Amino acid sequence: MNIKEAKTEVKNALLAYHRKDENGRYQYPLVRQRPLLLIGPPGIGKTAIMEQIARECGVGLVAYTITHHTRQSAIGLPKIVTRTYEGTDLSVTEYTLSEIIASVYDCMEKTGKKEGILFIDEINCVSETLAPTMLQFLQNKTFGSHKVPKGWMIVAAGNPPEYNKSVREFDIVTLDRVRKIEITADLSVWMEYAWSHDIHGAILSYLNIRQEHFYVIEQKADEVSFVTARGWEDLSEILKSYEALEIQPTENLIVQYLQKEEIAGDFAVYYQLYRKYGTDYGIAQLLNGTLSEDVYPDKVSMAKNGSFEEKFTVAGLLLDALNSSVTAFEEEESRITLLHQSLQHYKKYLESQTDMQSLRTYMEDCKKRLKVKQDMELCTQKELDNEAHVIRQLEQYDLTLRREHILDKTDGFERIKSLFQERLQQRKNGITKVRSQLERAFSFVLDCFGEEQEMILFVSGLTRNQKMTGFIGAHGCDSYFLYSQKLLHLTPEEELKDACKTLLSASEI
């Protein structure tokens, strides 16, 4: 199965193992809670889906790469204690708490989450001295004499033998006590992930053309050449950083991430073309409607007469630019939603207060709550940034009230409402902007390529982007509904709208 299907399997197992009765007792027998064993090539996203599942289910996560550990850190260190047996004091050996089990308790203490996932990576690549401990761990859910706490599901991961010479095969006794899930690389699934995580547009465009270069591992004599999903994602980050610093990426840089020279060289050339085509076609001006009417026919002609690769790259450039716009809109949408919720809470809080000076007290409480979330790692960095943004916005509201000498709580909150309405108007302008960009992009693709394969690539790229389908489902795009049904036989508009996420439509506080 692919990594998306594997995520569903793990998530469903977590929900099943954590099912409780009306008294809060676990319904799934502990002895039948088999650990999940994910077997798949390296760099495919096994650790990433653990983080996603823990966040989505609101549980803790403790992740270890077991090859970094010794037998002592896994099961604890021996210590001599005195025990009395039939009136005789005897010295016996006990073990200190396993570092791994201790980390589970630390996570519970730090986050307040009593349930979670204990994820052990590279479990089939352990040293000979640690191998029996790992078998005991999978079979009995213990490290040495210390059990994994109740409510913590065990997930282990490893690589198939063809990818790692250190792999140890598990025996039937062990395999009969786990749920083995074999995972394969799947570009279409990774592309969905890539759009949602803002992978560099050049990479997405390149992989649409060179799909066979997505995941490659070759063994020749003692030399291994490879390209993995992890390599593409890490390359994306360095490319964006270099561009921000105006540093030119070279093939020498790219081969550090794509460790197969032919693919690294091919992508290095493509990256230069991608950047050049972005400038040549004036993609930003085209989407914003600022491209001169005299120049537009030249851009259409250039695209029509371009090579297969150039045509697909133009479609990729449009998708990348649109993704940047919808990502910015989605971020603003999240912040407005959070601000709206905060103002609703403040409105209720204000009922028991004397005047608008209470806004400063409310903000201080918000700051304290944010610090607790940060210290306990209860939120993602993006969520923390959004909450910090809301506090800054409240500070701006407070400054406006003081400048305008508004102290009365009724007048003060009405003034805040008017300021919030201005923010909502900006949101409406953002919706109009993205919709206009979408329609201009469709018009350009149609003028250049008609309803040929480039249009299919463009529509399918939009469809794989959940942020984009979320926007379209909520705010519409006539051209998308027309061509998606015509070319891809997708669901009707109303079904898509129902499936898309519901976005903020707050008009009053």
mmCIF file of C-alpha atoms in Angstrom, residues 174-330:
data_model
loop_
_atom_site.group_PDB
_atom_site.id
_atom_site.type_symbol
_atom_site.label_atom_id
_atom_site.label_comp_id
_atom_site.label_asym_id
_atom_site.label_seq_id
_atom_site.Cartn_x
_atom_site.Cartn_y
_atom_site.Cartn_z
ATOM 1 C CA THR A 174 7.508 -12.265 16.187
ATOM 2 C CA LEU A 175 5.643 -11.585 12.935
ATOM 3 C CA ASP A 176 2.635 -13.435 14.324
ATOM 4 C CA ARG A 177 2.433 -10.819 17.080
ATOM 5 C CA VAL A 178 2.539 -7.685 14.927
ATOM 6 C CA ARG A 179 0.521 -6.101 12.132
ATOM 7 C CA LYS A 180 2.939 -5.933 9.229
ATOM 8 C CA ILE A 181 2.241 -3.194 6.686
ATOM 9 C CA GLU A 182 4.357 -3.049 3.531
ATOM 10 C CA ILE A 183 4.613 0.413 1.963
ATOM 11 C CA THR A 184 5.697 1.396 -1.542
ATOM 12 C CA ALA A 185 6.624 4.785 -3.009
ATOM 13 C CA ASP A 186 3.711 6.476 -4.786
ATOM 14 C CA LEU A 187 4.285 9.772 -6.606
ATOM 15 C CA SER A 188 0.607 10.738 -6.871
ATOM 16 C CA VAL A 189 0.152 10.459 -3.097
ATOM 17 C CA TRP A 190 3.363 12.353 -2.435
ATOM 18 C CA MET A 191 2.253 15.150 -4.770
ATOM 19 C CA GLU A 192 -0.839 15.696 -2.617
ATOM 20 C CA TYR A 193 1.446 16.000 0.398
ATOM 21 C CA ALA A 194 3.847 18.214 -1.527
ATOM 22 C CA TRP A 195 1.195 20.782 -2.452
ATOM 23 C CA SER A 196 -0.028 21.008 1.131
ATOM 24 C CA HIS A 197 3.543 21.489 2.403
ATOM 25 C CA ASP A 198 4.599 24.052 -0.212
ATOM 26 C CA ILE A 199 7.303 21.994 -1.886
ATOM 27 C CA HIS A 200 9.205 24.126 -4.404
ATOM 28 C CA GLY A 201 7.322 24.541 -7.677
ATOM 29 C CA ALA A 202 10.324 23.541 -9.772
ATOM 30 C CA ILE A 203 10.361 20.134 -8.081
ATOM 31 C CA LEU A 204 6.652 19.554 -8.591
ATOM 32 C CA SER A 205 6.842 20.631 -12.217
ATOM 33 C CA TYR A 206 9.917 18.487 -12.850
ATOM 34 C CA LEU A 207 8.337 15.373 -11.340
ATOM 35 C CA ASN A 208 5.256 15.830 -13.514
ATOM 36 C CA ILE A 209 7.572 15.476 -16.492
ATOM 37 C CA ARG A 210 10.097 12.989 -15.065
ATOM 38 C CA GLN A 211 7.913 10.780 -12.904
ATOM 39 C CA GLU A 212 10.421 7.940 -13.067
ATOM 40 C CA HIS A 213 12.940 10.111 -11.183
ATOM 41 C CA PHE A 214 10.791 10.447 -8.052
ATOM 42 C CA TYR A 215 12.197 7.453 -6.189
ATOM 43 C CA VAL A 216 15.266 5.604 -7.420
ATOM 44 C CA ILE A 217 17.675 3.313 -5.589
ATOM 45 C CA GLU A 218 20.414 1.553 -7.565
ATOM 46 C CA GLN A 219 23.134 -0.750 -6.283
ATOM 47 C CA LYS A 220 26.221 -1.207 -8.475
ATOM 48 C CA ALA A 221 29.050 -3.184 -6.931
ATOM 49 C CA ASP A 222 29.840 -1.336 -3.688
ATOM 50 C CA GLU A 223 28.261 1.946 -4.798
ATOM 51 C CA VAL A 224 24.678 2.989 -4.072
ATOM 52 C CA SER A 225 22.892 5.777 -5.940
ATOM 53 C CA PHE A 226 19.548 6.971 -4.697
ATOM 54 C CA VAL A 227 16.849 9.620 -4.833
ATOM 55 C CA THR A 228 14.109 9.590 -2.187
ATOM 56 C CA ALA A 229 11.023 11.566 -1.217
ATOM 57 C CA ARG A 230 12.970 12.922 1.752
ATOM 58 C CA GLY A 231 15.697 14.121 -0.613
ATOM 59 C CA TRP A 232 13.211 16.081 -2.731
ATOM 60 C CA GLU A 233 11.618 17.681 0.339
ATOM 61 C CA ASP A 234 14.957 18.691 1.852
ATOM 62 C CA LEU A 235 16.116 20.014 -1.524
ATOM 63 C CA SER A 236 12.980 22.150 -1.657
ATOM 64 C CA GLU A 237 13.899 23.914 1.581
ATOM 65 C CA ILE A 238 17.469 24.692 0.526
ATOM 66 C CA LEU A 239 16.289 26.002 -2.844
ATOM 67 C CA LYS A 240 13.849 28.399 -1.185
ATOM 68 C CA SER A 241 16.528 29.574 1.244
ATOM 69 C CA TYR A 242 19.089 30.125 -1.526
ATOM 70 C CA GLU A 243 16.559 32.093 -3.555
ATOM 71 C CA ALA A 244 15.751 34.310 -0.557
ATOM 72 C CA LEU A 245 19.489 34.969 -0.155
ATOM 73 C CA GLU A 246 19.936 35.401 -3.929
ATOM 74 C CA ILE A 247 22.457 32.558 -4.013
ATOM 75 C CA GLN A 248 22.538 30.546 -7.221
ATOM 76 C CA PRO A 249 22.018 26.791 -6.569
ATOM 77 C CA THR A 250 24.494 24.599 -8.437
ATOM 78 C CA GLU A 251 24.599 20.980 -9.481
ATOM 79 C CA ASN A 252 27.170 20.432 -6.722
ATOM 80 C CA LEU A 253 24.508 21.475 -4.212
ATOM 81 C CA ILE A 254 21.701 19.453 -5.778
ATOM 82 C CA VAL A 255 23.671 16.206 -5.897
ATOM 83 C CA GLN A 256 24.008 16.431 -2.105
ATOM 84 C CA TYR A 257 20.258 15.834 -1.920
ATOM 85 C CA LEU A 258 19.609 13.819 -5.092
ATOM 86 C CA GLN A 259 22.418 11.316 -4.764
ATOM 87 C CA LYS A 260 22.296 10.025 -8.316
ATOM 88 C CA GLU A 261 24.409 12.181 -10.594
ATOM 89 C CA GLU A 262 22.300 11.789 -13.746
ATOM 90 C CA ILE A 263 19.102 12.908 -11.992
ATOM 91 C CA ALA A 264 20.852 15.694 -10.101
ATOM 92 C CA GLY A 265 22.335 17.013 -13.344
ATOM 93 C CA ASP A 266 19.037 16.756 -15.179
ATOM 94 C CA PHE A 267 17.181 18.623 -12.436
ATOM 95 C CA ALA A 268 19.896 21.300 -12.221
ATOM 96 C CA VAL A 269 19.359 22.095 -15.907
ATOM 97 C CA TYR A 270 15.594 22.024 -15.504
ATOM 98 C CA TYR A 271 15.720 24.334 -12.484
ATOM 99 C CA GLN A 272 17.569 26.976 -14.518
ATOM 100 C CA LEU A 273 14.953 26.717 -17.288
ATOM 101 C CA TYR A 274 12.127 26.880 -14.762
ATOM 102 C CA ARG A 275 13.465 30.133 -13.340
ATOM 103 C CA LYS A 276 14.048 31.572 -16.805
ATOM 104 C CA TYR A 277 10.584 30.648 -18.081
ATOM 105 C CA GLY A 278 9.053 32.270 -15.010
ATOM 106 C CA THR A 279 10.669 35.536 -16.045
ATOM 107 C CA ASP A 280 10.101 35.107 -19.788
ATOM 108 C CA TYR A 281 6.375 34.514 -19.422
ATOM 109 C CA GLY A 282 5.808 37.151 -16.737
ATOM 110 C CA ILE A 283 3.675 34.752 -14.724
ATOM 111 C CA ALA A 284 3.060 37.174 -11.830
ATOM 112 C CA GLN A 285 1.947 39.982 -14.180
ATOM 113 C CA LEU A 286 -0.156 37.550 -16.192
ATOM 114 C CA LEU A 287 -2.111 36.345 -13.155
ATOM 115 C CA ASN A 288 -2.498 39.820 -11.666
ATOM 116 C CA GLY A 289 -3.817 41.233 -14.938
ATOM 117 C CA THR A 290 -0.992 43.734 -15.340
ATOM 118 C CA LEU A 291 0.540 42.154 -18.447
ATOM 119 C CA SER A 292 0.311 44.501 -21.409
ATOM 120 C CA GLU A 293 -2.304 43.589 -24.033
ATOM 121 C CA ASP A 294 0.371 44.127 -26.682
ATOM 122 C CA VAL A 295 2.667 41.568 -25.038
ATOM 123 C CA TYR A 296 0.053 38.892 -24.287
ATOM 124 C CA PRO A 297 -0.121 37.494 -27.877
ATOM 125 C CA ASP A 298 3.662 37.069 -27.875
ATOM 126 C CA LYS A 299 3.497 35.006 -24.662
ATOM 127 C CA VAL A 300 0.740 32.834 -26.149
ATOM 128 C CA SER A 301 2.738 32.308 -29.345
ATOM 129 C CA MET A 302 5.894 31.463 -27.400
ATOM 130 C CA ALA A 303 4.029 28.817 -25.403
ATOM 131 C CA LYS A 304 2.320 27.349 -28.468
ATOM 132 C CA ASN A 305 5.632 26.910 -30.246
ATOM 133 C CA GLY A 306 7.519 25.662 -27.200
ATOM 134 C CA SER A 307 8.791 22.143 -26.667
ATOM 135 C CA PHE A 308 6.828 19.518 -24.758
ATOM 136 C CA GLU A 309 8.943 20.255 -21.693
ATOM 137 C CA GLU A 310 8.441 24.021 -21.967
ATOM 138 C CA LYS A 311 4.656 23.650 -22.257
ATOM 139 C CA PHE A 312 4.486 21.466 -19.166
ATOM 140 C CA THR A 313 6.770 23.873 -17.335
ATOM 141 C CA VAL A 314 4.453 26.788 -18.108
ATOM 142 C CA ALA A 315 1.576 24.820 -16.582
ATOM 143 C CA GLY A 316 3.774 24.104 -13.562
ATOM 144 C CA LEU A 317 4.676 27.779 -13.158
ATOM 145 C CA LEU A 318 1.000 28.739 -13.176
ATOM 146 C CA LEU A 319 0.210 26.077 -10.565
ATOM 147 C CA ASP A 320 3.061 27.226 -8.346
ATOM 148 C CA ALA A 321 2.037 30.882 -8.503
ATOM 149 C CA LEU A 322 -1.601 30.037 -7.787
ATOM 150 C CA ASN A 323 -0.535 27.862 -4.866
ATOM 151 C CA SER A 324 1.387 30.789 -3.373
ATOM 152 C CA SER A 325 -1.707 32.976 -3.650
ATOM 153 C CA VAL A 326 -4.093 30.456 -2.117
ATOM 154 C CA THR A 327 -1.574 29.648 0.648
ATOM 155 C CA ALA A 328 -1.389 33.331 1.583
ATOM 156 C CA PHE A 329 -5.188 33.529 1.534
ATOM 157 C CA GLU A 330 -5.517 30.376 3.650
#
